[in-house]
PDB file of C-alpha atoms and ligand atoms in Angstrom:
ATOM      1  CA  MET A  24     -28.457  -0.365   4.245  1.00 56.00           C
ATOM      2  CA  ASP A  25     -28.904  -3.014   1.569  1.00 73.00           C
ATOM      3  CA  SER A  26     -26.777  -6.143   1.582  1.00 93.00           C
ATOM      4  CA  LEU A  27     -24.362  -4.982  -1.127  1.00 94.00           C
ATOM      5  CA  GLN A  28     -23.689  -1.796   0.810  1.00 93.00           C
ATOM      6  CA  SER A  29     -23.213  -3.630   4.090  1.00 94.00           C
ATOM      7  CA  LEU A  30     -20.558  -5.790   2.419  1.00 97.00           C
ATOM      8  CA  PHE A  31     -18.525  -2.964   0.955  1.00 98.00           C
ATOM      9  CA  SER A  32     -19.377   0.258   2.801  1.00 98.00           C
ATOM     10  CA  LEU A  33     -16.563   1.824   4.831  1.00 98.00           C
ATOM     11  CA  ARG A  34     -18.698   4.558   6.385  1.00 98.00           C
ATOM     12  CA  GLY A  35     -17.682   5.136   9.999  1.00 98.00           C
ATOM     13  CA  HIS A  36     -14.134   3.935   9.370  1.00 98.00           C
ATOM     14  CA  VAL A  37     -10.902   5.918   9.277  1.00 99.00           C
ATOM     15  CA  GLY A  38      -8.207   5.081   6.737  1.00 99.00           C
ATOM     16  CA  PHE A  39      -4.549   6.083   6.737  1.00 99.00           C
ATOM     17  CA  VAL A  40      -2.735   5.757   3.406  1.00 99.00           C
ATOM     18  CA  THR A  41       1.017   6.233   3.083  1.00 99.00           C
ATOM     19  CA  GLY A  42       2.481   7.402  -0.205  1.00 98.00           C
ATOM     20  CA  ALA A  43      -0.772   9.126  -1.126  1.00 98.00           C
ATOM     21  CA  SER A  44       0.997  11.918  -3.014  1.00 98.00           C
ATOM     22  CA  SER A  45       1.303   9.981  -6.287  1.00 98.00           C
ATOM     23  CA  GLY A  46       0.732   6.751  -8.173  1.00 98.00           C
ATOM     24  CA  LEU A  47      -1.089   3.856  -6.559  1.00 98.00           C
ATOM     25  CA  GLY A  48      -1.429   5.652  -3.209  1.00 98.00           C
ATOM     26  CA  VAL A  49      -3.807   8.138  -4.799  1.00 98.00           C
ATOM     27  CA  ASP A  50      -6.038   5.271  -5.894  1.00 98.00           C
ATOM     28  CA  CYS A  51      -5.786   3.530  -2.505  1.00 99.00           C
ATOM     29  CA  ALA A  52      -7.020   6.736  -0.865  1.00 99.00           C
ATOM     30  CA  ALA A  53      -9.708   7.326  -3.503  1.00 99.00           C
ATOM     31  CA  ALA A  54     -10.961   3.757  -3.056  1.00 99.00           C
ATOM     32  CA  LEU A  55     -11.398   4.173   0.700  1.00 99.00           C
ATOM     33  CA  ALA A  56     -13.090   7.555   0.264  1.00 99.00           C
ATOM     34  CA  MET A  57     -15.354   6.225  -2.491  1.00 98.00           C
ATOM     35  CA  ALA A  58     -16.565   3.537  -0.072  1.00 98.00           C
ATOM     36  CA  GLY A  59     -17.280   6.202   2.560  1.00 98.00           C
ATOM     37  CA  ALA A  60     -14.231   6.116   4.853  1.00 99.00           C
ATOM     38  CA  ASP A  61     -12.668   9.271   6.231  1.00 99.00           C
ATOM     39  CA  VAL A  62      -9.067   9.254   5.045  1.00 99.00           C
ATOM     40  CA  ALA A  63      -5.707  10.572   6.213  1.00 99.00           C
ATOM     41  CA  LEU A  64      -3.269  11.040   3.343  1.00 99.00           C
ATOM     42  CA  ALA A  65       0.406  10.796   4.229  1.00 99.00           C
ATOM     43  CA  ALA A  66       3.639  11.401   2.298  1.00 98.00           C
ATOM     44  CA  ARG A  67       6.477  13.917   2.157  1.00 98.00           C
ATOM     45  CA  ARG A  68       5.073  16.141  -0.629  1.00 98.00           C
ATOM     46  CA  GLY A  69       2.451  18.034   1.350  1.00 98.00           C
ATOM     47  CA  ASP A  70       1.277  20.247  -1.512  1.00 98.00           C
ATOM     48  CA  ARG A  71       0.055  17.215  -3.443  1.00 98.00           C
ATOM     49  CA  LEU A  72      -1.681  15.811  -0.384  1.00 98.00           C
ATOM     50  CA  ASP A  73      -3.535  19.092   0.178  1.00 98.00           C
ATOM     51  CA  LYS A  74      -4.934  18.954  -3.364  1.00 98.00           C
ATOM     52  CA  LEU A  75      -5.992  15.318  -3.121  1.00 98.00           C
ATOM     53  CA  ALA A  76      -7.535  15.843   0.317  1.00 98.00           C
ATOM     54  CA  ALA A  77      -9.697  18.677  -1.005  1.00 98.00           C
ATOM     55  CA  GLN A  78     -10.654  16.685  -4.089  1.00 98.00           C
ATOM     56  CA  LEU A  79     -11.696  13.530  -2.211  1.00 98.00           C
ATOM     57  CA  ALA A  80     -13.633  15.523   0.380  1.00 98.00           C
ATOM     58  CA  SER A  81     -15.651  17.322  -2.266  1.00 98.00           C
ATOM     59  CA  GLU A  82     -16.109  14.295  -4.540  1.00 98.00           C
ATOM     60  CA  TYR A  83     -17.146  11.765  -1.888  1.00 98.00           C
ATOM     61  CA  GLY A  84     -18.336  13.899   1.042  1.00 98.00           C
ATOM     62  CA  VAL A  85     -15.864  12.339   3.472  1.00 98.00           C
ATOM     63  CA  ARG A  86     -13.497  14.002   5.928  1.00 98.00           C
ATOM     64  CA  THR A  87      -9.848  14.030   4.911  1.00 99.00           C
ATOM     65  CA  ALA A  88      -6.543  15.092   6.450  1.00 98.00           C
ATOM     66  CA  ALA A  89      -3.330  15.820   4.556  1.00 99.00           C
ATOM     67  CA  ILE A  90      -0.427  14.848   6.789  1.00 98.00           C
ATOM     68  CA  GLN A  91       3.199  15.399   5.849  1.00 98.00           C
ATOM     69  CA  LEU A  92       5.185  12.319   6.822  1.00 98.00           C
ATOM     70  CA  ASP A  93       8.518  10.688   6.138  1.00 99.00           C
ATOM     71  CA  VAL A  94       7.703   7.055   6.921  1.00 99.00           C
ATOM     72  CA  THR A  95      11.317   6.292   7.825  1.00 98.00           C
ATOM     73  CA  SER A  96      11.022   8.474  10.949  1.00 98.00           C
ATOM     74  CA  ASP A  97       9.399   6.765  13.940  1.00 98.00           C
ATOM     75  CA  GLY A  98       8.891  10.153  15.592  1.00 98.00           C
ATOM     76  CA  GLN A  99       7.038  11.489  12.552  1.00 98.00           C
ATOM     77  CA  ILE A 100       4.884   8.337  12.425  1.00 99.00           C
ATOM     78  CA  ASP A 101       3.752   8.928  16.008  1.00 98.00           C
ATOM     79  CA  VAL A 102       2.939  12.573  15.326  1.00 98.00           C
ATOM     80  CA  ALA A 103       1.101  11.710  12.086  1.00 99.00           C
ATOM     81  CA  LEU A 104      -1.055   8.994  13.650  1.00 98.00           C
ATOM     82  CA  ALA A 105      -1.871  11.232  16.617  1.00 98.00           C
ATOM     83  CA  ARG A 106      -2.952  13.965  14.221  1.00 98.00           C
ATOM     84  CA  ALA A 107      -5.110  11.561  12.209  1.00 98.00           C
ATOM     85  CA  ARG A 108      -6.774  10.442  15.430  1.00 98.00           C
ATOM     86  CA  ARG A 109      -7.384  14.006  16.560  1.00 98.00           C
ATOM     87  CA  GLU A 110      -8.811  15.138  13.226  1.00 98.00           C
ATOM     88  CA  LEU A 111     -10.636  12.024  12.015  1.00 98.00           C
ATOM     89  CA  GLY A 112     -10.761   9.459  14.835  1.00 98.00           C
ATOM     90  CA  LEU A 113      -8.922   6.222  15.568  1.00 98.00           C
ATOM     91  CA  VAL A 114      -7.314   4.812  12.429  1.00 99.00           C
ATOM     92  CA  ASP A 115      -8.774   1.353  11.764  1.00 99.00           C
ATOM     93  CA  ILE A 116      -7.663   0.857   8.141  1.00 99.00           C
ATOM     94  CA  LEU A 117      -3.955   1.236   7.401  1.00 99.00           C
ATOM     95  CA  VAL A 118      -2.668   1.023   3.843  1.00 99.00           C
ATOM     96  CA  ASN A 119       1.117   0.674   3.819  1.00 99.00           C
ATOM     97  CA  ASN A 120       1.726   1.840   0.256  1.00 98.00           C
ATOM     98  CA  ALA A 121       4.752   4.189   0.375  1.00 98.00           C
ATOM     99  CA  GLY A 122       7.659   2.564  -1.377  1.00 98.00           C
ATOM    100  CA  ILE A 123      10.830   3.103  -3.367  1.00 98.00           C
ATOM    101  CA  SER A 124      12.424   0.816  -5.945  1.00 97.00           C
ATOM    102  CA  PRO A 125      16.109   1.634  -6.361  1.00 97.00           C
ATOM    103  CA  THR A 126      17.960  -0.429  -8.950  1.00 97.00           C
ATOM    104  CA  GLY A 127      21.609  -1.446  -9.137  1.00 97.00           C
ATOM    105  CA  ARG A 128      23.719  -4.523  -9.751  1.00 97.00           C
ATOM    106  CA  ALA A 129      23.723  -6.726  -6.640  1.00 98.00           C
ATOM    107  CA  GLU A 130      27.509  -7.149  -6.706  1.00 98.00           C
ATOM    108  CA  SER A 131      28.072  -3.411  -6.325  1.00 98.00           C
ATOM    109  CA  LEU A 132      24.918  -2.181  -4.609  1.00 98.00           C
ATOM    110  CA  PRO A 133      25.869   0.579  -2.152  1.00 98.00           C
ATOM    111  CA  ARG A 134      24.992  -0.117   1.468  1.00 98.00           C
ATOM    112  CA  ALA A 135      23.026   3.152   1.583  1.00 98.00           C
ATOM    113  CA  THR A 136      20.772   2.016  -1.280  1.00 98.00           C
ATOM    114  CA  TRP A 137      20.055  -1.263   0.464  1.00 98.00           C
ATOM    115  CA  ASP A 138      19.348   0.472   3.775  1.00 98.00           C
ATOM    116  CA  ALA A 139      16.989   2.996   2.181  1.00 98.00           C
ATOM    117  CA  ALA A 140      14.933   0.291   0.452  1.00 98.00           C
ATOM    118  CA  ILE A 141      14.643  -1.772   3.627  1.00 98.00           C
ATOM    119  CA  ALA A 142      13.823   1.288   5.750  1.00 99.00           C
ATOM    120  CA  THR A 143      11.041   2.514   3.476  1.00 99.00           C
ATOM    121  CA  ASN A 144       9.588  -0.761   2.170  1.00 98.00           C
ATOM    122  CA  LEU A 145       9.909  -3.042   5.192  1.00 99.00           C
ATOM    123  CA  THR A 146      10.749  -1.267   8.452  1.00 99.00           C
ATOM    124  CA  ALA A 147       8.298   1.613   7.970  1.00 99.00           C
ATOM    125  CA  PRO A 148       5.266  -0.642   7.284  1.00 99.00           C
ATOM    126  CA  MET A 149       6.121  -2.582  10.455  1.00 99.00           C
ATOM    127  CA  MET A 150       6.426   0.583  12.565  1.00 99.00           C
ATOM    128  CA  LEU A 151       3.120   1.906  11.205  1.00 99.00           C
ATOM    129  CA  ALA A 152       1.324  -1.421  11.597  1.00 99.00           C
ATOM    130  CA  GLN A 153       2.627  -1.834  15.142  1.00 98.00           C
ATOM    131  CA  ARG A 154       1.346   1.553  16.215  1.00 99.00           C
ATOM    132  CA  VAL A 155      -2.033   1.220  14.502  1.00 99.00           C
ATOM    133  CA  ALA A 156      -2.506  -2.243  15.992  1.00 99.00           C
ATOM    134  CA  ARG A 157      -1.569  -0.960  19.452  1.00 98.00           C
ATOM    135  CA  GLY A 158      -4.233   1.741  19.224  1.00 98.00           C
ATOM    136  CA  LEU A 159      -6.848  -0.787  18.127  1.00 99.00           C
ATOM    137  CA  ILE A 160      -5.920  -3.337  20.793  1.00 98.00           C
ATOM    138  CA  GLU A 161      -6.114  -0.673  23.518  1.00 98.00           C
ATOM    139  CA  ALA A 162      -9.490   0.504  22.209  1.00 98.00           C
ATOM    140  CA  LYS A 163     -10.688  -3.111  21.779  1.00 98.00           C
ATOM    141  CA  ARG A 164     -11.570  -2.371  18.182  1.00 98.00           C
ATOM    142  CA  PRO A 165     -11.058  -4.530  15.073  1.00 98.00           C
ATOM    143  CA  GLY A 166      -9.176  -3.216  12.064  1.00 99.00           C
ATOM    144  CA  ARG A 167      -7.511  -3.841   8.734  1.00 99.00           C
ATOM    145  CA  ILE A 168      -3.945  -3.543   7.574  1.00 99.00           C
ATOM    146  CA  ILE A 169      -3.168  -3.759   3.870  1.00 99.00           C
ATOM    147  CA  ASN A 170       0.472  -3.997   2.843  1.00 99.00           C
ATOM    148  CA  ILE A 171       1.237  -3.133  -0.763  1.00 99.00           C
ATOM    149  CA  VAL A 172       3.834  -5.648  -1.860  1.00 98.00           C
ATOM    150  CA  SER A 173       4.590  -6.541  -5.492  1.00 98.00           C
ATOM    151  CA  ILE A 174       4.875  -9.418  -7.907  1.00 96.00           C
ATOM    152  CA  TYR A 175       8.519  -9.144  -6.857  1.00 97.00           C
ATOM    153  CA  ALA A 176       7.596 -10.283  -3.348  1.00 98.00           C
ATOM    154  CA  THR A 177       7.275 -13.822  -4.683  1.00 97.00           C
ATOM    155  CA  VAL A 178       9.518 -13.935  -7.753  1.00 96.00           C
ATOM    156  CA  ALA A 179      12.707 -12.252  -8.943  1.00 96.00           C
ATOM    157  CA  SER A 180      12.785  -9.638 -11.681  1.00 94.00           C
ATOM    158  CA  SER A 181      14.175 -10.688 -15.041  1.00 89.00           C
ATOM    159  CA  ILE A 182      14.016  -7.080 -16.272  1.00 93.00           C
ATOM    160  CA  TYR A 183      15.413  -4.936 -13.457  1.00 94.00           C
ATOM    161  CA  ARG A 184      18.262  -5.369 -10.964  1.00 97.00           C
ATOM    162  CA  LEU A 185      16.210  -5.023  -7.816  1.00 97.00           C
ATOM    163  CA  SER A 186      17.877  -6.997  -5.024  1.00 98.00           C
ATOM    164  CA  ALA A 187      17.022  -4.567  -2.204  1.00 98.00           C
ATOM    165  CA  TYR A 188      13.461  -4.130  -3.427  1.00 98.00           C
ATOM    166  CA  THR A 189      12.732  -7.840  -3.876  1.00 98.00           C
ATOM    167  CA  ALA A 190      14.233  -8.590  -0.461  1.00 98.00           C
ATOM    168  CA  ALA A 191      12.133  -5.905   1.220  1.00 98.00           C
ATOM    169  CA  LYS A 192       8.886  -6.858  -0.525  1.00 98.00           C
ATOM    170  CA  GLY A 193       9.458 -10.563   0.124  1.00 98.00           C
ATOM    171  CA  GLY A 194      10.030  -9.673   3.770  1.00 99.00           C
ATOM    172  CA  LEU A 195       6.887  -7.550   3.865  1.00 99.00           C
ATOM    173  CA  LEU A 196       4.844 -10.413   2.443  1.00 99.00           C
ATOM    174  CA  ASN A 197       5.938 -12.826   5.138  1.00 98.00           C
ATOM    175  CA  LEU A 198       5.618 -10.122   7.793  1.00 99.00           C
ATOM    176  CA  THR A 199       2.002  -9.799   6.625  1.00 99.00           C
ATOM    177  CA  ARG A 200       1.434 -13.469   7.445  1.00 99.00           C
ATOM    178  CA  GLN A 201       3.114 -13.197  10.856  1.00 99.00           C
ATOM    179  CA  LEU A 202       1.120 -10.113  11.883  1.00 99.00           C
ATOM    180  CA  ALA A 203      -2.083 -11.759  10.667  1.00 99.00           C
ATOM    181  CA  VAL A 204      -1.414 -14.690  12.981  1.00 99.00           C
ATOM    182  CA  GLU A 205      -0.354 -12.567  15.965  1.00 98.00           C
ATOM    183  CA  TRP A 206      -3.283 -10.140  15.710  1.00 99.00           C
ATOM    184  CA  ALA A 207      -6.072 -12.522  14.643  1.00 99.00           C
ATOM    185  CA  ASP A 208      -7.368 -12.724  18.220  1.00 98.00           C
ATOM    186  CA  TYR A 209      -7.862  -8.960  18.211  1.00 98.00           C
ATOM    187  CA  GLY A 210      -9.865  -8.946  14.980  1.00 98.00           C
ATOM    188  CA  ILE A 211      -7.104  -7.135  13.132  1.00 99.00           C
ATOM    189  CA  LEU A 212      -6.938  -8.641   9.646  1.00 99.00           C
ATOM    190  CA  VAL A 213      -3.648  -8.204   7.818  1.00 99.00           C
ATOM    191  CA  ASN A 214      -3.331  -8.854   4.101  1.00 99.00           C
ATOM    192  CA  ALA A 215      -1.021  -8.036   1.212  1.00 99.00           C
ATOM    193  CA  LEU A 216      -1.959  -6.650  -2.175  1.00 99.00           C
ATOM    194  CA  ALA A 217       0.513  -7.406  -4.951  1.00 98.00           C
ATOM    195  CA  PRO A 218       0.283  -5.161  -7.988  1.00 98.00           C
ATOM    196  CA  GLY A 219       1.836  -6.162 -11.286  1.00 97.00           C
ATOM    197  CA  TRP A 220       3.273  -3.635 -13.732  1.00 97.00           C
ATOM    198  CA  ILE A 221       1.347  -0.377 -13.512  1.00 98.00           C
ATOM    199  CA  PRO A 222       2.625   2.907 -14.991  1.00 96.00           C
ATOM    200  CA  THR A 223       3.260   5.504 -12.255  1.00 96.00           C
ATOM    201  CA  GLU A 224       5.916   8.143 -11.558  1.00 94.00           C
ATOM    202  CA  ALA A 225       8.117   5.384 -10.155  1.00 93.00           C
ATOM    203  CA  THR A 226       7.784   2.988 -13.050  1.00 94.00           C
ATOM    204  CA  GLU A 227       7.113   4.913 -16.272  1.00 94.00           C
ATOM    205  CA  ALA A 228      10.722   5.723 -17.158  1.00 94.00           C
ATOM    206  CA  GLY A 229      11.828   2.104 -16.747  1.00 94.00           C
ATOM    207  CA  MET A 230       8.926   0.862 -18.811  1.00 95.00           C
ATOM    208  CA  ALA A 231       9.859   3.223 -21.635  1.00 95.00           C
ATOM    209  CA  LYS A 232      13.448   1.900 -21.813  1.00 95.00           C
ATOM    210  CA  GLY A 233      14.296  -0.386 -24.758  1.00 96.00           C
ATOM    211  CA  ASN A 234      11.634  -3.022 -25.235  1.00 95.00           C
ATOM    212  CA  ASN A 235      10.752  -3.297 -21.531  1.00 95.00           C
ATOM    213  CA  ARG A 236       7.103  -2.414 -21.993  1.00 96.00           C
ATOM    214  CA  GLU A 237       6.678  -5.006 -24.726  1.00 96.00           C
ATOM    215  CA  ARG A 238       8.417  -7.672 -22.592  1.00 96.00           C
ATOM    216  CA  MET A 239       6.096  -6.861 -19.692  1.00 96.00           C
ATOM    217  CA  GLU A 240       3.006  -7.061 -21.859  1.00 96.00           C
ATOM    218  CA  ARG A 241       4.177 -10.338 -23.370  1.00 96.00           C
ATOM    219  CA  SER A 242       4.796 -11.922 -19.966  1.00 95.00           C
ATOM    220  CA  THR A 243       1.392 -10.871 -18.602  1.00 97.00           C
ATOM    221  CA  PRO A 244      -1.487 -13.223 -19.477  1.00 98.00           C
ATOM    222  CA  LEU A 245      -3.900 -10.311 -19.925  1.00 98.00           C
ATOM    223  CA  GLY A 246      -1.420  -8.888 -22.452  1.00 98.00           C
ATOM    224  CA  ARG A 247      -1.279  -5.343 -21.108  1.00 98.00           C
ATOM    225  CA  LEU A 248      -0.034  -3.215 -18.238  1.00 98.00           C
ATOM    226  CA  GLY A 249      -2.432  -2.387 -15.404  1.00 98.00           C
ATOM    227  CA  GLN A 250      -3.927   1.007 -14.689  1.00 98.00           C
ATOM    228  CA  PRO A 251      -3.653   2.567 -11.193  1.00 98.00           C
ATOM    229  CA  GLU A 252      -7.437   2.640 -10.763  1.00 98.00           C
ATOM    230  CA  GLU A 253      -7.542  -1.129 -11.225  1.00 98.00           C
ATOM    231  CA  ILE A 254      -6.370  -1.641  -7.639  1.00 98.00           C
ATOM    232  CA  ARG A 255      -9.352   0.206  -6.191  1.00 98.00           C
ATOM    233  CA  GLY A 256     -11.669  -2.801  -6.052  1.00 98.00           C
ATOM    234  CA  ALA A 257      -9.063  -4.923  -4.275  1.00 98.00           C
ATOM    235  CA  ILE A 258      -8.480  -2.188  -1.692  1.00 99.00           C
ATOM    236  CA  ILE A 259     -12.194  -1.864  -0.942  1.00 98.00           C
ATOM    237  CA  PHE A 260     -12.496  -5.648  -0.695  1.00 98.00           C
ATOM    238  CA  LEU A 261      -9.589  -5.983   1.744  1.00 99.00           C
ATOM    239  CA  ALA A 262     -10.789  -3.027   3.860  1.00 99.00           C
ATOM    240  CA  SER A 263     -14.438  -4.038   4.061  1.00 98.00           C
ATOM    241  CA  GLU A 264     -16.756  -6.631   5.570  1.00 98.00           C
ATOM    242  CA  ALA A 265     -16.557  -8.497   2.256  1.00 98.00           C
ATOM    243  CA  SER A 266     -13.177  -9.905   3.346  1.00 98.00           C
ATOM    244  CA  SER A 267     -14.171 -10.737   6.952  1.00 98.00           C
ATOM    245  CA  TYR A 268     -12.677 -14.270   6.693  1.00 98.00           C
ATOM    246  CA  VAL A 269      -9.528 -13.258   4.827  1.00 98.00           C
ATOM    247  CA  THR A 270      -6.283 -12.713   6.692  1.00 99.00           C
ATOM    248  CA  GLY A 271      -2.618 -13.471   6.047  1.00 99.00           C
ATOM    249  CA  SER A 272      -3.300 -13.694   2.327  1.00 98.00           C
ATOM    250  CA  MET A 273      -1.885 -12.029  -0.766  1.00 98.00           C
ATOM    251  CA  LEU A 274      -4.230 -10.711  -3.417  1.00 98.00           C
ATOM    252  CA  ALA A 275      -2.472 -10.330  -6.766  1.00 98.00           C
ATOM    253  CA  VAL A 276      -3.651  -7.559  -9.071  1.00 98.00           C
ATOM    254  CA  ASP A 277      -1.215  -8.373 -11.825  1.00 98.00           C
ATOM    255  CA  GLY A 278      -3.034  -9.377 -14.988  1.00 98.00           C
ATOM    256  CA  GLY A 279      -2.195 -13.006 -14.215  1.00 98.00           C
ATOM    257  CA  TYR A 280       1.596 -12.513 -14.149  1.00 96.00           C
ATOM    258  CA  GLN A 281       2.113 -14.928 -11.274  1.00 93.00           C
ATOM    259  CA  ALA A 282      -0.197 -17.550 -12.734  1.00 94.00           C
ATOM    260  CA  TRP A 283       2.338 -19.044 -15.131  1.00 90.00           C
TER     261      TRP A 283
HETATM  262  N1  NAP B   2       3.589   0.801 -10.061  1.00 90.55           N
HETATM  263  C1  NAP B   2       3.883  -0.470 -10.069  1.00 90.55           C
HETATM  264  O1  NAP B   2       4.048  -1.073 -11.131  1.00 90.55           O
HETATM  265  C2  NAP B   2       4.013  -1.214  -8.782  1.00 90.55           C
HETATM  266  C3  NAP B   2       4.073  -2.605  -8.847  1.00 90.55           C
HETATM  267  C4  NAP B   2       4.185  -3.332  -7.675  1.00 90.55           C
HETATM  268  C5  NAP B   2       4.238  -2.680  -6.453  1.00 90.55           C
HETATM  269  N2  NAP B   2       4.194  -1.333  -6.414  1.00 90.55           N
HETATM  270  C6  NAP B   2       4.261  -0.693  -5.100  1.00 90.55           C
HETATM  271  O2  NAP B   2       3.231   0.247  -4.983  1.00 90.55           O
HETATM  272  C7  NAP B   2       3.608   1.283  -4.090  1.00 90.55           C
HETATM  273  C8  NAP B   2       3.397   2.626  -4.764  1.00 90.55           C
HETATM  274  O3  NAP B   2       4.271   2.726  -5.869  1.00 90.55           O
HETATM  275  P1  NAP B   2       3.982   3.675  -7.114  1.00 90.55           P
HETATM  276  O4  NAP B   2       4.283   2.881  -8.319  1.00 90.55           O
HETATM  277  O5  NAP B   2       2.661   4.329  -6.957  1.00 90.55           O
HETATM  278  O6  NAP B   2       5.171   4.725  -6.956  1.00 90.55           O
HETATM  279  P2  NAP B   2       5.206   6.327  -6.791  1.00 90.55           P
HETATM  280  O7  NAP B   2       4.259   6.990  -7.727  1.00 90.55           O
HETATM  281  O8  NAP B   2       6.642   6.700  -6.852  1.00 90.55           O
HETATM  282  O9  NAP B   2       4.662   6.524  -5.323  1.00 90.55           O
HETATM  283  C9  NAP B   2       5.441   6.215  -4.218  1.00 90.55           C
HETATM  284  C10 NAP B   2       4.853   6.954  -3.031  1.00 90.55           C
HETATM  285  O10 NAP B   2       5.619   6.617  -1.878  1.00 90.55           O
HETATM  286  C11 NAP B   2       5.887   7.813  -1.185  1.00 90.55           C
HETATM  287  N3  NAP B   2       7.119   7.695  -0.415  1.00 90.55           N
HETATM  288  C12 NAP B   2       8.336   7.241  -0.821  1.00 90.55           C
HETATM  289  N4  NAP B   2       9.222   7.347   0.179  1.00 90.55           N
HETATM  290  C13 NAP B   2       8.544   7.865   1.246  1.00 90.55           C
HETATM  291  C14 NAP B   2       8.927   8.221   2.557  1.00 90.55           C
HETATM  292  N5  NAP B   2      10.178   8.071   3.017  1.00 90.55           N
HETATM  293  N6  NAP B   2       7.968   8.726   3.369  1.00 90.55           N
HETATM  294  C15 NAP B   2       6.705   8.887   2.936  1.00 90.55           C
HETATM  295  N7  NAP B   2       6.301   8.584   1.706  1.00 90.55           N
HETATM  296  C16 NAP B   2       7.219   8.081   0.871  1.00 90.55           C
HETATM  297  C17 NAP B   2       5.979   8.902  -2.246  1.00 90.55           C
HETATM  298  O11 NAP B   2       5.606  10.157  -1.669  1.00 90.55           O
HETATM  299  P3  NAP B   2       6.599  11.389  -1.367  1.00 90.55           P
HETATM  300  O12 NAP B   2       7.729  11.325  -2.352  1.00 90.55           O
HETATM  301  O13 NAP B   2       5.711  12.580  -1.531  1.00 90.55           O
HETATM  302  O14 NAP B   2       7.012  11.172   0.044  1.00 90.55           O
HETATM  303  C18 NAP B   2       4.892   8.458  -3.202  1.00 90.55           C
HETATM  304  O15 NAP B   2       3.649   8.975  -2.832  1.00 90.55           O
HETATM  305  C19 NAP B   2       5.054   0.996  -3.707  1.00 90.55           C
HETATM  306  O16 NAP B   2       5.109   0.324  -2.476  1.00 90.55           O
HETATM  307  C20 NAP B   2       5.537   0.093  -4.829  1.00 90.55           C
HETATM  308  O17 NAP B   2       6.590  -0.734  -4.448  1.00 90.55           O
HETATM  309  C21 NAP B   2       4.089  -0.583  -7.539  1.00 90.55           C
END
């Protein structure tokens, strides 16, 4: 193995990506597979996972598993991780990507909307991370946890009314730091990846409204929206030996949005 490969290869590792049925999750899974990891793909829409699992297996020659999962159910998380372990081996790279971004004025936000955003974007990543870490600690194996946060983990949105989302992502960012500290002794590195504005099923409609897209482009130093595949390099970096001294950090993939 040459030195470049030893820095970035994920061969022999097992990834578990939530929200792999659309948007950025597809690219998180593709990135791990491209670097040689076997990958479990998890989300509620199983038909999409089946297609992606077959595609990644044939394109990159890795083993894949399509696992239907609602991340807000602790019981389903246990079953899904057990299945990934049975089919692929112990999960040592977790990508907490599943997320929802409900909007609504803060002064009238329904309790159910708040609860759903916190359950999916904050509680579920914790429950998944906890279980993956437990497996690694018991097996005395190192691992990686990558939490997909957002530019809205560090700043508020001037475009959308996103109180539940910003609260959850801000919480997930600081949870990332806490877990990094608590699990450093076990060799479990925990980092956050913060995407900027990237068109996906979740974001396209909002971007098309009024002059939103133009405002986003204007407030991004690189002057354009991102593309989903532009997070692949950051995922491989955070999952691989290349980031062996990186933990508790946030890597922004946002065209410079947070730089000014
Ligand atoms: N796109 C952006 O501009 C942007 C910017 C910053 C951060 N992010 C973050 O990136 C992540 C992916 O977003 P995206 O833009 O790719 O959105 P997306 O296309 O809507 O994808 C969201 C994914 O989350 C899954 N999901 C939602 N609720 C779930 C649940 N209860 N159980 C399991 N899976 C669930 C969905 O799968 P099913 O519906 O099949 O379950 C889907 O695969 C999110 O955490 C989001 O906050 C996105």
